[in-house]
Protein backbone atom coordinates (compact mmCIF):
# COMPACT_ATOMS: atom_id res chain seq x y z
CA UNK A 1 0.00 0.00 0.00
CA UNK A 2 1.25 3.49 -0.83
CA UNK A 3 0.11 5.68 2.01
CA UNK A 4 0.56 9.34 2.88
CA UNK A 5 -0.99 11.92 5.15
CA UNK A 6 -1.06 15.60 4.22
CA UNK A 7 1.07 14.62 1.23
CA UNK A 8 3.87 13.24 3.44
CA UNK A 9 4.44 9.55 2.54
CA UNK A 10 4.55 6.92 5.26
CA UNK A 11 5.76 3.38 4.47
CA UNK A 12 3.24 0.65 5.24
CA UNK A 13 5.72 -1.43 7.26
CA UNK A 14 5.27 -3.64 10.37
CA UNK A 15 7.43 -1.19 12.31
CA UNK A 16 5.03 1.67 11.65
CA UNK A 17 1.64 -0.05 11.34
CA UNK A 18 -0.29 -2.68 13.25
CA UNK A 19 -3.94 -3.83 13.35
CA UNK A 20 -6.70 -2.27 15.46
CA UNK A 21 -8.24 -4.86 17.77
CA UNK A 22 -11.94 -5.43 16.98
CA UNK A 23 -14.51 -5.77 19.76
CA UNK A 24 -18.06 -7.07 19.55
CA UNK A 25 -20.35 -4.17 20.35
CA UNK A 26 -23.01 -6.54 21.68
CA UNK A 27 -20.69 -7.56 24.55
CA UNK A 28 -23.40 -8.19 27.08
CA UNK A 29 -21.16 -6.93 29.82
CA UNK A 30 -20.84 -3.12 29.52
CA UNK A 31 -18.16 -3.13 32.23
CA UNK A 32 -15.95 -5.31 30.03
CA UNK A 33 -16.42 -2.97 27.09
CA UNK A 34 -15.57 0.01 29.30
CA UNK A 35 -12.50 -1.74 30.60
CA UNK A 36 -11.30 -2.42 27.08
CA UNK A 37 -11.91 1.20 26.05
CA UNK A 38 -9.79 2.46 28.91
CA UNK A 39 -7.11 -0.14 28.36
CA UNK A 40 -6.72 0.39 24.58
CA UNK A 41 -7.90 4.01 24.35
CA UNK A 42 -10.36 3.00 21.60
CA UNK A 43 -12.99 0.47 20.62
CA UNK A 44 -13.17 -0.76 17.05
CA UNK A 45 -16.72 -2.03 16.63
CA UNK A 46 -17.45 -3.62 13.24
CA UNK A 47 -21.07 -3.76 12.09
CA UNK A 48 -22.79 -1.70 14.78
CA UNK A 49 -24.97 0.12 12.24
CA UNK A 50 -27.08 -1.14 9.40
CA UNK A 51 -24.88 -1.03 6.29
CA UNK A 52 -27.75 -0.07 3.96
CA UNK A 53 -28.74 2.82 6.19
CA UNK A 54 -25.17 4.12 6.21
CA UNK A 55 -24.98 3.83 2.42
CA UNK A 56 -28.29 5.69 2.08
CA UNK A 57 -26.81 8.55 4.08
CA UNK A 58 -23.78 8.51 1.78
CA UNK A 59 -26.03 8.61 -1.28
CA UNK A 60 -28.13 11.39 0.21
CA UNK A 61 -25.06 13.55 0.72
CA UNK A 62 -23.41 12.99 -2.65
CA UNK A 63 -26.72 13.54 -4.46
CA UNK A 64 -26.56 17.19 -3.31
CA UNK A 65 -23.61 17.99 -5.60
CA UNK A 66 -23.91 19.56 -9.07
CA UNK A 67 -23.65 17.12 -11.94
CA UNK A 68 -20.14 16.41 -13.10
CA UNK A 69 -18.72 15.95 -9.61
CA UNK A 70 -19.52 12.23 -9.48
CA UNK A 71 -18.05 9.84 -12.05
CA UNK A 72 -20.35 9.36 -15.04
CA UNK A 73 -22.55 6.28 -14.68
CA UNK A 74 -21.87 5.88 -10.94
CA UNK A 75 -24.55 5.93 -8.24
CA UNK A 76 -24.46 8.67 -5.62
CA UNK A 77 -24.10 6.13 -2.79
CA UNK A 78 -20.87 4.90 -4.37
CA UNK A 79 -19.46 8.42 -4.02
CA UNK A 80 -16.98 8.05 -6.87
CA UNK A 81 -15.09 11.24 -7.75
CA UNK A 82 -15.07 12.24 -11.42
CA UNK A 83 -11.79 14.12 -10.98
CA UNK A 84 -13.52 17.47 -11.53
CA UNK A 85 -14.75 19.90 -8.88
CA UNK A 86 -17.65 21.96 -10.29
CA UNK A 87 -16.87 25.63 -10.79
CA UNK A 88 -18.38 27.93 -8.21
CA UNK A 89 -18.71 25.28 -5.48
CA UNK A 90 -18.27 27.17 -2.18
CA UNK A 91 -15.32 26.25 0.06
CA UNK A 92 -15.78 22.97 1.89
CA UNK A 93 -18.24 22.98 4.76
CA UNK A 94 -19.11 26.71 4.76
CA UNK A 95 -22.60 28.12 4.09
CA UNK A 96 -23.59 27.22 0.52
CA UNK A 97 -21.54 24.00 0.42
CA UNK A 98 -23.61 20.78 0.58
CA UNK A 99 -21.81 19.63 3.77
CA UNK A 100 -23.02 22.75 5.60
CA UNK A 101 -26.69 22.15 4.83
CA UNK A 102 -26.37 18.38 5.21
CA UNK A 103 -25.34 18.52 8.88
CA UNK A 104 -28.45 20.64 9.46
CA UNK A 105 -30.78 18.28 7.57
CA UNK A 106 -33.48 16.00 8.98
CA UNK A 107 -31.84 12.96 7.32
CA UNK A 108 -28.56 13.60 9.13
CA UNK A 109 -30.29 14.15 12.49
CA UNK A 110 -32.40 11.01 12.02
CA UNK A 111 -29.29 8.96 11.25
CA UNK A 112 -27.50 10.15 14.38
CA UNK A 113 -30.56 9.75 16.55
CA UNK A 114 -29.97 6.00 16.49
CA UNK A 115 -30.42 4.45 19.96
CA UNK A 116 -27.47 2.15 19.21
CA UNK A 117 -25.17 5.18 19.30
CA UNK A 118 -26.60 6.75 22.45
CA UNK A 119 -26.92 3.30 24.09
CA UNK A 120 -23.30 2.53 23.38
CA UNK A 121 -22.12 5.91 24.68
CA UNK A 122 -24.36 5.58 27.75
CA UNK A 123 -22.91 2.16 28.57
CA UNK A 124 -19.39 3.47 28.18
CA UNK A 125 -19.90 6.69 30.13
CA UNK A 126 -21.95 4.89 32.75
CA UNK A 127 -25.15 6.93 32.74
CA UNK A 128 -27.44 9.05 30.61
CA UNK A 129 -25.65 10.96 27.87
CA UNK A 130 -26.09 13.77 25.35
CA UNK A 131 -24.62 14.09 21.89
CA UNK A 132 -23.01 17.50 21.44
CA UNK A 133 -24.57 19.57 18.63
CA UNK A 134 -21.27 20.14 16.78
CA UNK A 135 -21.25 17.02 14.56
CA UNK A 136 -18.61 17.04 11.88
CA UNK A 137 -18.98 15.70 8.36
CA UNK A 138 -15.58 15.07 6.76
CA UNK A 139 -15.30 14.53 3.04
CA UNK A 140 -12.08 14.17 1.08
CA UNK A 141 -11.44 13.27 -2.54
CA UNK A 142 -8.23 12.15 -4.16
CA UNK A 143 -5.75 14.79 -5.14
CA UNK A 144 -6.34 17.07 -2.15
CA UNK A 145 -3.34 15.86 -0.14
CA UNK A 146 -5.28 16.82 2.97
CA UNK A 147 -5.98 14.73 6.03
CA UNK A 148 -6.32 15.14 9.79
CA UNK A 149 -2.97 15.77 11.47
CA UNK A 150 -1.91 13.76 14.52
CA UNK A 151 -3.89 15.25 17.40
CA UNK A 152 -5.92 14.43 20.45
CA UNK A 153 -9.50 15.55 20.78
CA UNK A 154 -9.20 17.17 24.17
CA UNK A 155 -6.89 19.85 22.73
CA UNK A 156 -9.93 21.03 20.74
CA UNK A 157 -12.42 20.93 23.61
CA UNK A 158 -10.40 21.75 26.70
CA UNK A 159 -12.85 24.33 28.05
CA UNK A 160 -15.29 21.72 29.29
CA UNK A 161 -15.61 18.37 30.98
CA UNK A 162 -12.99 15.77 30.02
CA UNK A 163 -15.59 13.04 30.51
CA UNK A 164 -16.29 12.94 26.79
CA UNK A 165 -16.22 10.23 24.13
CA UNK A 166 -15.86 10.48 20.38
CA UNK A 167 -17.65 8.18 17.96
CA UNK A 168 -16.17 8.14 14.45
CA UNK A 169 -18.45 6.68 11.79
CA UNK A 170 -17.19 5.95 8.28
CA UNK A 171 -20.03 6.74 5.87
CA UNK A 172 -19.04 4.17 3.26
CA UNK A 173 -16.27 1.60 3.08
CA UNK A 174 -13.01 3.16 4.13
CA UNK A 175 -9.78 1.20 3.69
CA UNK A 176 -6.53 3.04 4.50
CA UNK A 177 -6.11 4.32 0.93
CA UNK A 178 -9.55 5.96 1.09
CA UNK A 179 -8.37 8.04 4.04
CA UNK A 180 -9.06 5.97 7.15
CA UNK A 181 -8.41 7.09 10.70
CA UNK A 182 -5.33 5.61 12.39
CA UNK A 183 -4.57 5.53 16.11
CA UNK A 184 -1.17 5.74 17.75
CA UNK A 185 -0.85 2.62 19.90
CA UNK A 186 -1.33 3.24 23.63
CA UNK A 187 -0.82 6.97 23.14
CA UNK A 188 -3.58 7.79 25.66
CA UNK A 189 -1.00 6.86 28.31
CA UNK A 190 1.61 9.38 27.13
CA UNK A 191 2.36 12.49 29.12
CA UNK A 192 2.00 15.72 27.07
CA UNK A 193 5.73 16.46 27.63
CA UNK A 194 6.53 13.32 25.64
CA UNK A 195 5.06 14.70 22.43
CA UNK A 196 5.53 18.43 23.06
CA UNK A 197 8.62 18.66 20.81
CA UNK A 198 6.70 17.18 17.86
CA UNK A 199 4.47 20.25 17.81
CA UNK A 200 7.42 22.23 16.40
CA UNK A 201 7.38 20.15 13.19
CA UNK A 202 4.23 21.54 11.71
CA UNK A 203 2.72 22.63 8.43
CA UNK A 204 0.43 24.88 10.47
CA UNK A 205 2.56 27.41 12.31
CA UNK A 206 0.45 29.46 14.65
CA UNK A 207 -1.85 26.57 15.62
CA UNK A 208 -0.44 24.60 18.58
CA UNK A 209 -3.33 22.14 18.68
CA UNK A 210 -2.21 19.66 16.00
CA UNK A 211 0.72 17.56 17.20
CA UNK A 212 2.32 16.85 13.83
CA UNK A 213 1.42 16.37 10.16
CA UNK A 214 4.27 13.88 9.62
CA UNK A 215 2.97 10.48 10.76
CA UNK A 216 6.23 8.59 10.26
CA UNK A 217 8.13 11.12 12.35
CA UNK A 218 5.42 10.92 15.03
CA UNK A 219 5.57 7.10 15.16
CA UNK A 220 9.37 7.01 15.28
CA UNK A 221 9.68 9.82 17.82
CA UNK A 222 7.24 8.11 20.18
CA UNK A 223 8.36 4.56 19.37
CA UNK A 224 4.91 3.19 18.63
CA UNK A 225 2.84 2.02 15.68
CA UNK A 226 -0.20 3.46 13.94
CA UNK A 227 -3.12 1.06 14.32
CA UNK A 228 -5.32 0.71 11.26
CA UNK A 229 -8.34 -1.22 9.95
CA UNK A 230 -10.15 -1.81 6.70
CA UNK A 231 -13.32 0.00 7.78
CA UNK A 232 -16.68 -0.90 6.25
CA UNK A 233 -19.98 0.96 6.18
CA UNK A 234 -21.68 0.07 9.48
CA UNK A 235 -18.53 0.13 11.61
CA UNK A 236 -18.11 2.54 14.50
CA UNK A 237 -14.96 3.63 16.31
CA UNK A 238 -15.10 4.98 19.84
CA UNK A 239 -12.12 6.79 21.33
CA UNK A 240 -10.99 8.59 24.43
CA UNK A 241 -10.19 12.31 24.19
CA UNK A 242 -6.55 11.60 25.10
CA UNK A 243 -5.58 9.17 22.32
CA UNK A 244 -3.46 10.48 19.44
CA UNK A 245 -5.03 9.83 16.05
CA UNK A 246 -4.78 11.12 12.49
CA UNK A 247 -6.05 10.25 9.05
CA UNK A 248 -4.48 9.14 5.80
CA UNK A 249 -4.80 10.82 2.42
CA UNK A 250 -7.56 9.73 0.10
CA UNK A 251 -6.03 8.25 -3.04
CA UNK A 252 -8.92 6.11 -4.34
CA UNK A 253 -11.65 7.18 -6.73
CA UNK A 254 -14.15 6.36 -3.97
CA UNK A 255 -14.35 9.43 -1.73
CA UNK A 256 -13.88 9.46 2.00
CA UNK A 257 -16.94 10.48 3.98
CA UNK A 258 -17.27 10.21 7.76
CA UNK A 259 -19.08 11.72 10.69
CA UNK A 260 -17.57 12.32 14.10
CA UNK A 261 -19.71 13.07 17.12
CA UNK A 262 -19.07 13.53 20.81
CA UNK A 263 -21.06 12.40 23.83
CA UNK A 264 -20.91 13.75 27.36
CA UNK A 265 -22.69 12.63 30.52
CA UNK A 266 -25.96 14.53 31.01
CA UNK A 267 -25.35 17.28 33.53
CA UNK A 268 -21.64 17.70 32.72
CA UNK A 269 -20.56 21.07 31.34
CA UNK A 270 -19.27 20.66 27.79
CA UNK A 271 -16.98 23.04 25.96
CA UNK A 272 -19.32 25.78 24.72
CA UNK A 273 -17.68 25.79 21.26
CA UNK A 274 -19.34 22.39 20.68
CA UNK A 275 -22.86 23.58 21.38
CA UNK A 276 -23.59 24.87 17.85
CA UNK A 277 -23.94 23.05 14.54
CA UNK A 278 -20.63 22.54 12.79
CA UNK A 279 -19.46 24.84 10.05
CA UNK A 280 -15.99 24.46 8.53
CA UNK A 281 -15.23 28.10 9.33
CA UNK A 282 -16.44 28.07 12.94
CA UNK A 283 -12.85 28.14 14.23
CA UNK A 284 -13.47 25.48 16.90
O1 LIG B 1 -12.06 11.96 10.35
C1 LIG B 1 -10.98 12.51 10.53
O2 LIG B 1 -10.15 12.69 9.64
C2 LIG B 1 -10.67 13.02 11.88
C3 LIG B 1 -11.70 12.65 12.88
C4 LIG B 1 -11.25 12.88 14.26
O3 LIG B 1 -10.21 13.39 14.53
C5 LIG B 1 -12.12 12.44 15.33
O4 LIG B 1 -13.15 11.81 15.05
O5 LIG B 1 -11.78 12.72 16.49
mmCIF file of C-alpha atoms in Angstrom, residues 17-248:
data_model
loop_
_atom_site.group_PDB
_atom_site.id
_atom_site.type_symbol
_atom_site.label_atom_id
_atom_site.label_comp_id
_atom_site.label_asym_id
_atom_site.label_seq_id
_atom_site.Cartn_x
_atom_site.Cartn_y
_atom_site.Cartn_z
ATOM 1 C CA UNK A 17 1.639 -0.047 11.341
ATOM 2 C CA UNK A 18 -0.286 -2.676 13.254
ATOM 3 C CA UNK A 19 -3.937 -3.829 13.347
ATOM 4 C CA UNK A 20 -6.699 -2.274 15.457
ATOM 5 C CA UNK A 21 -8.238 -4.859 17.771
ATOM 6 C CA UNK A 22 -11.939 -5.426 16.976
ATOM 7 C CA UNK A 23 -14.507 -5.769 19.758
ATOM 8 C CA UNK A 24 -18.056 -7.066 19.555
ATOM 9 C CA UNK A 25 -20.352 -4.172 20.348
ATOM 10 C CA UNK A 26 -23.005 -6.544 21.677
ATOM 11 C CA UNK A 27 -20.689 -7.555 24.547
ATOM 12 C CA UNK A 28 -23.403 -8.192 27.085
ATOM 13 C CA UNK A 29 -21.161 -6.927 29.820
ATOM 14 C CA UNK A 30 -20.840 -3.125 29.521
ATOM 15 C CA UNK A 31 -18.158 -3.132 32.228
ATOM 16 C CA UNK A 32 -15.946 -5.313 30.031
ATOM 17 C CA UNK A 33 -16.422 -2.968 27.086
ATOM 18 C CA UNK A 34 -15.568 0.006 29.303
ATOM 19 C CA UNK A 35 -12.500 -1.738 30.600
ATOM 20 C CA UNK A 36 -11.297 -2.423 27.080
ATOM 21 C CA UNK A 37 -11.908 1.197 26.054
ATOM 22 C CA UNK A 38 -9.790 2.456 28.911
ATOM 23 C CA UNK A 39 -7.115 -0.140 28.363
ATOM 24 C CA UNK A 40 -6.716 0.394 24.585
ATOM 25 C CA UNK A 41 -7.904 4.007 24.355
ATOM 26 C CA UNK A 42 -10.362 3.001 21.602
ATOM 27 C CA UNK A 43 -12.994 0.468 20.622
ATOM 28 C CA UNK A 44 -13.169 -0.761 17.054
ATOM 29 C CA UNK A 45 -16.719 -2.027 16.627
ATOM 30 C CA UNK A 46 -17.446 -3.616 13.240
ATOM 31 C CA UNK A 47 -21.067 -3.762 12.085
ATOM 32 C CA UNK A 48 -22.794 -1.699 14.777
ATOM 33 C CA UNK A 49 -24.970 0.125 12.245
ATOM 34 C CA UNK A 50 -27.081 -1.140 9.397
ATOM 35 C CA UNK A 51 -24.878 -1.029 6.287
ATOM 36 C CA UNK A 52 -27.754 -0.075 3.963
ATOM 37 C CA UNK A 53 -28.740 2.816 6.195
ATOM 38 C CA UNK A 54 -25.170 4.120 6.213
ATOM 39 C CA UNK A 55 -24.984 3.835 2.422
ATOM 40 C CA UNK A 56 -28.294 5.691 2.081
ATOM 41 C CA UNK A 57 -26.807 8.553 4.083
ATOM 42 C CA UNK A 58 -23.780 8.505 1.781
ATOM 43 C CA UNK A 59 -26.026 8.608 -1.280
ATOM 44 C CA UNK A 60 -28.134 11.391 0.214
ATOM 45 C CA UNK A 61 -25.064 13.553 0.719
ATOM 46 C CA UNK A 62 -23.415 12.990 -2.646
ATOM 47 C CA UNK A 63 -26.720 13.544 -4.459
ATOM 48 C CA UNK A 64 -26.561 17.192 -3.309
ATOM 49 C CA UNK A 65 -23.615 17.993 -5.604
ATOM 50 C CA UNK A 66 -23.908 19.558 -9.066
ATOM 51 C CA UNK A 67 -23.651 17.120 -11.943
ATOM 52 C CA UNK A 68 -20.136 16.408 -13.097
ATOM 53 C CA UNK A 69 -18.724 15.949 -9.614
ATOM 54 C CA UNK A 70 -19.522 12.230 -9.476
ATOM 55 C CA UNK A 71 -18.054 9.839 -12.046
ATOM 56 C CA UNK A 72 -20.351 9.360 -15.035
ATOM 57 C CA UNK A 73 -22.547 6.283 -14.680
ATOM 58 C CA UNK A 74 -21.875 5.884 -10.941
ATOM 59 C CA UNK A 75 -24.555 5.935 -8.240
ATOM 60 C CA UNK A 76 -24.456 8.666 -5.616
ATOM 61 C CA UNK A 77 -24.101 6.131 -2.792
ATOM 62 C CA UNK A 78 -20.869 4.904 -4.369
ATOM 63 C CA UNK A 79 -19.460 8.423 -4.017
ATOM 64 C CA UNK A 80 -16.978 8.048 -6.867
ATOM 65 C CA UNK A 81 -15.093 11.245 -7.751
ATOM 66 C CA UNK A 82 -15.071 12.238 -11.418
ATOM 67 C CA UNK A 83 -11.794 14.116 -10.978
ATOM 68 C CA UNK A 84 -13.519 17.475 -11.530
ATOM 69 C CA UNK A 85 -14.746 19.902 -8.882
ATOM 70 C CA UNK A 86 -17.647 21.955 -10.291
ATOM 71 C CA UNK A 87 -16.871 25.630 -10.793
ATOM 72 C CA UNK A 88 -18.383 27.927 -8.211
ATOM 73 C CA UNK A 89 -18.712 25.280 -5.483
ATOM 74 C CA UNK A 90 -18.272 27.172 -2.177
ATOM 75 C CA UNK A 91 -15.324 26.254 0.060
ATOM 76 C CA UNK A 92 -15.780 22.970 1.889
ATOM 77 C CA UNK A 93 -18.244 22.981 4.764
ATOM 78 C CA UNK A 94 -19.113 26.707 4.759
ATOM 79 C CA UNK A 95 -22.596 28.121 4.087
ATOM 80 C CA UNK A 96 -23.588 27.216 0.525
ATOM 81 C CA UNK A 97 -21.538 24.003 0.420
ATOM 82 C CA UNK A 98 -23.606 20.778 0.583
ATOM 83 C CA UNK A 99 -21.812 19.630 3.771
ATOM 84 C CA UNK A 100 -23.022 22.751 5.605
ATOM 85 C CA UNK A 101 -26.688 22.149 4.834
ATOM 86 C CA UNK A 102 -26.371 18.377 5.208
ATOM 87 C CA UNK A 103 -25.343 18.518 8.882
ATOM 88 C CA UNK A 104 -28.452 20.644 9.465
ATOM 89 C CA UNK A 105 -30.779 18.283 7.566
ATOM 90 C CA UNK A 106 -33.483 16.000 8.978
ATOM 91 C CA UNK A 107 -31.839 12.964 7.323
ATOM 92 C CA UNK A 108 -28.564 13.603 9.133
ATOM 93 C CA UNK A 109 -30.286 14.146 12.488
ATOM 94 C CA UNK A 110 -32.397 11.010 12.016
ATOM 95 C CA UNK A 111 -29.294 8.959 11.247
ATOM 96 C CA UNK A 112 -27.504 10.151 14.385
ATOM 97 C CA UNK A 113 -30.561 9.753 16.550
ATOM 98 C CA UNK A 114 -29.969 6.002 16.485
ATOM 99 C CA UNK A 115 -30.419 4.446 19.958
ATOM 100 C CA UNK A 116 -27.465 2.153 19.213
ATOM 101 C CA UNK A 117 -25.169 5.180 19.303
ATOM 102 C CA UNK A 118 -26.597 6.751 22.453
ATOM 103 C CA UNK A 119 -26.916 3.301 24.093
ATOM 104 C CA UNK A 120 -23.295 2.529 23.381
ATOM 105 C CA UNK A 121 -22.121 5.907 24.683
ATOM 106 C CA UNK A 122 -24.356 5.577 27.745
ATOM 107 C CA UNK A 123 -22.907 2.157 28.569
ATOM 108 C CA UNK A 124 -19.394 3.471 28.184
ATOM 109 C CA UNK A 125 -19.897 6.687 30.129
ATOM 110 C CA UNK A 126 -21.952 4.885 32.750
ATOM 111 C CA UNK A 127 -25.147 6.932 32.745
ATOM 112 C CA UNK A 128 -27.436 9.047 30.613
ATOM 113 C CA UNK A 129 -25.653 10.955 27.867
ATOM 114 C CA UNK A 130 -26.089 13.766 25.355
ATOM 115 C CA UNK A 131 -24.621 14.094 21.895
ATOM 116 C CA UNK A 132 -23.011 17.502 21.444
ATOM 117 C CA UNK A 133 -24.573 19.575 18.634
ATOM 118 C CA UNK A 134 -21.273 20.141 16.776
ATOM 119 C CA UNK A 135 -21.251 17.023 14.561
ATOM 120 C CA UNK A 136 -18.606 17.036 11.882
ATOM 121 C CA UNK A 137 -18.977 15.698 8.364
ATOM 122 C CA UNK A 138 -15.582 15.067 6.760
ATOM 123 C CA UNK A 139 -15.298 14.534 3.043
ATOM 124 C CA UNK A 140 -12.078 14.168 1.081
ATOM 125 C CA UNK A 141 -11.441 13.266 -2.540
ATOM 126 C CA UNK A 142 -8.231 12.146 -4.157
ATOM 127 C CA UNK A 143 -5.748 14.791 -5.143
ATOM 128 C CA UNK A 144 -6.345 17.072 -2.154
ATOM 129 C CA UNK A 145 -3.339 15.859 -0.138
ATOM 130 C CA UNK A 146 -5.277 16.824 2.965
ATOM 131 C CA UNK A 147 -5.985 14.734 6.029
ATOM 132 C CA UNK A 148 -6.320 15.139 9.787
ATOM 133 C CA UNK A 149 -2.973 15.771 11.466
ATOM 134 C CA UNK A 150 -1.913 13.762 14.525
ATOM 135 C CA UNK A 151 -3.888 15.255 17.395
ATOM 136 C CA UNK A 152 -5.918 14.434 20.446
ATOM 137 C CA UNK A 153 -9.505 15.552 20.778
ATOM 138 C CA UNK A 154 -9.195 17.168 24.168
ATOM 139 C CA UNK A 155 -6.893 19.852 22.725
ATOM 140 C CA UNK A 156 -9.932 21.029 20.741
ATOM 141 C CA UNK A 157 -12.417 20.925 23.612
ATOM 142 C CA UNK A 158 -10.398 21.745 26.705
ATOM 143 C CA UNK A 159 -12.848 24.332 28.047
ATOM 144 C CA UNK A 160 -15.289 21.721 29.287
ATOM 145 C CA UNK A 161 -15.608 18.366 30.982
ATOM 146 C CA UNK A 162 -12.985 15.771 30.017
ATOM 147 C CA UNK A 163 -15.588 13.039 30.506
ATOM 148 C CA UNK A 164 -16.290 12.937 26.794
ATOM 149 C CA UNK A 165 -16.219 10.226 24.133
ATOM 150 C CA UNK A 166 -15.857 10.485 20.377
ATOM 151 C CA UNK A 167 -17.651 8.177 17.955
ATOM 152 C CA UNK A 168 -16.174 8.137 14.453
ATOM 153 C CA UNK A 169 -18.448 6.682 11.788
ATOM 154 C CA UNK A 170 -17.191 5.947 8.279
ATOM 155 C CA UNK A 171 -20.027 6.744 5.873
ATOM 156 C CA UNK A 172 -19.036 4.174 3.263
ATOM 157 C CA UNK A 173 -16.274 1.599 3.076
ATOM 158 C CA UNK A 174 -13.012 3.161 4.130
ATOM 159 C CA UNK A 175 -9.782 1.197 3.694
ATOM 160 C CA UNK A 176 -6.532 3.036 4.500
ATOM 161 C CA UNK A 177 -6.110 4.323 0.926
ATOM 162 C CA UNK A 178 -9.547 5.957 1.090
ATOM 163 C CA UNK A 179 -8.366 8.035 4.045
ATOM 164 C CA UNK A 180 -9.062 5.968 7.147
ATOM 165 C CA UNK A 181 -8.408 7.086 10.696
ATOM 166 C CA UNK A 182 -5.327 5.612 12.391
ATOM 167 C CA UNK A 183 -4.574 5.532 16.114
ATOM 168 C CA UNK A 184 -1.171 5.742 17.753
ATOM 169 C CA UNK A 185 -0.853 2.621 19.898
ATOM 170 C CA UNK A 186 -1.334 3.237 23.633
ATOM 171 C CA UNK A 187 -0.819 6.968 23.137
ATOM 172 C CA UNK A 188 -3.580 7.789 25.658
ATOM 173 C CA UNK A 189 -1.002 6.860 28.315
ATOM 174 C CA UNK A 190 1.607 9.382 27.127
ATOM 175 C CA UNK A 191 2.362 12.493 29.123
ATOM 176 C CA UNK A 192 1.996 15.724 27.073
ATOM 177 C CA UNK A 193 5.727 16.458 27.626
ATOM 178 C CA UNK A 194 6.532 13.317 25.643
ATOM 179 C CA UNK A 195 5.063 14.698 22.430
ATOM 180 C CA UNK A 196 5.533 18.430 23.056
ATOM 181 C CA UNK A 197 8.620 18.657 20.812
ATOM 182 C CA UNK A 198 6.703 17.184 17.862
ATOM 183 C CA UNK A 199 4.470 20.253 17.806
ATOM 184 C CA UNK A 200 7.418 22.228 16.399
ATOM 185 C CA UNK A 201 7.378 20.149 13.188
ATOM 186 C CA UNK A 202 4.234 21.542 11.709
ATOM 187 C CA UNK A 203 2.720 22.631 8.428
ATOM 188 C CA UNK A 204 0.433 24.882 10.475
ATOM 189 C CA UNK A 205 2.560 27.408 12.311
ATOM 190 C CA UNK A 206 0.446 29.456 14.654
ATOM 191 C CA UNK A 207 -1.848 26.572 15.623
ATOM 192 C CA UNK A 208 -0.442 24.601 18.578
ATOM 193 C CA UNK A 209 -3.333 22.138 18.681
ATOM 194 C CA UNK A 210 -2.205 19.658 16.000
ATOM 195 C CA UNK A 211 0.717 17.559 17.203
ATOM 196 C CA UNK A 212 2.322 16.850 13.835
ATOM 197 C CA UNK A 213 1.415 16.370 10.165
ATOM 198 C CA UNK A 214 4.269 13.881 9.624
ATOM 199 C CA UNK A 215 2.967 10.484 10.763
ATOM 200 C CA UNK A 216 6.234 8.591 10.260
ATOM 201 C CA UNK A 217 8.128 11.121 12.350
ATOM 202 C CA UNK A 218 5.417 10.923 15.028
ATOM 203 C CA UNK A 219 5.573 7.102 15.165
ATOM 204 C CA UNK A 220 9.375 7.008 15.280
ATOM 205 C CA UNK A 221 9.681 9.819 17.824
ATOM 206 C CA UNK A 222 7.243 8.112 20.177
ATOM 207 C CA UNK A 223 8.356 4.559 19.368
ATOM 208 C CA UNK A 224 4.912 3.193 18.632
ATOM 209 C CA UNK A 225 2.839 2.022 15.683
ATOM 210 C CA UNK A 226 -0.195 3.462 13.939
ATOM 211 C CA UNK A 227 -3.120 1.061 14.319
ATOM 212 C CA UNK A 228 -5.320 0.706 11.264
ATOM 213 C CA UNK A 229 -8.344 -1.217 9.948
ATOM 214 C CA UNK A 230 -10.146 -1.808 6.699
ATOM 215 C CA UNK A 231 -13.324 0.000 7.776
ATOM 216 C CA UNK A 232 -16.682 -0.902 6.245
ATOM 217 C CA UNK A 233 -19.985 0.964 6.184
ATOM 218 C CA UNK A 234 -21.684 0.065 9.476
ATOM 219 C CA UNK A 235 -18.530 0.131 11.608
ATOM 220 C CA UNK A 236 -18.114 2.545 14.505
ATOM 221 C CA UNK A 237 -14.958 3.633 16.310
ATOM 222 C CA UNK A 238 -15.102 4.980 19.838
ATOM 223 C CA UNK A 239 -12.120 6.785 21.334
ATOM 224 C CA UNK A 240 -10.988 8.595 24.433
ATOM 225 C CA UNK A 241 -10.191 12.313 24.188
ATOM 226 C CA UNK A 242 -6.546 11.604 25.102
ATOM 227 C CA UNK A 243 -5.578 9.167 22.322
ATOM 228 C CA UNK A 244 -3.461 10.479 19.441
ATOM 229 C CA UNK A 245 -5.029 9.832 16.046
ATOM 230 C CA UNK A 246 -4.783 11.120 12.493
ATOM 231 C CA UNK A 247 -6.052 10.252 9.053
ATOM 232 C CA UNK A 248 -4.483 9.139 5.798
#
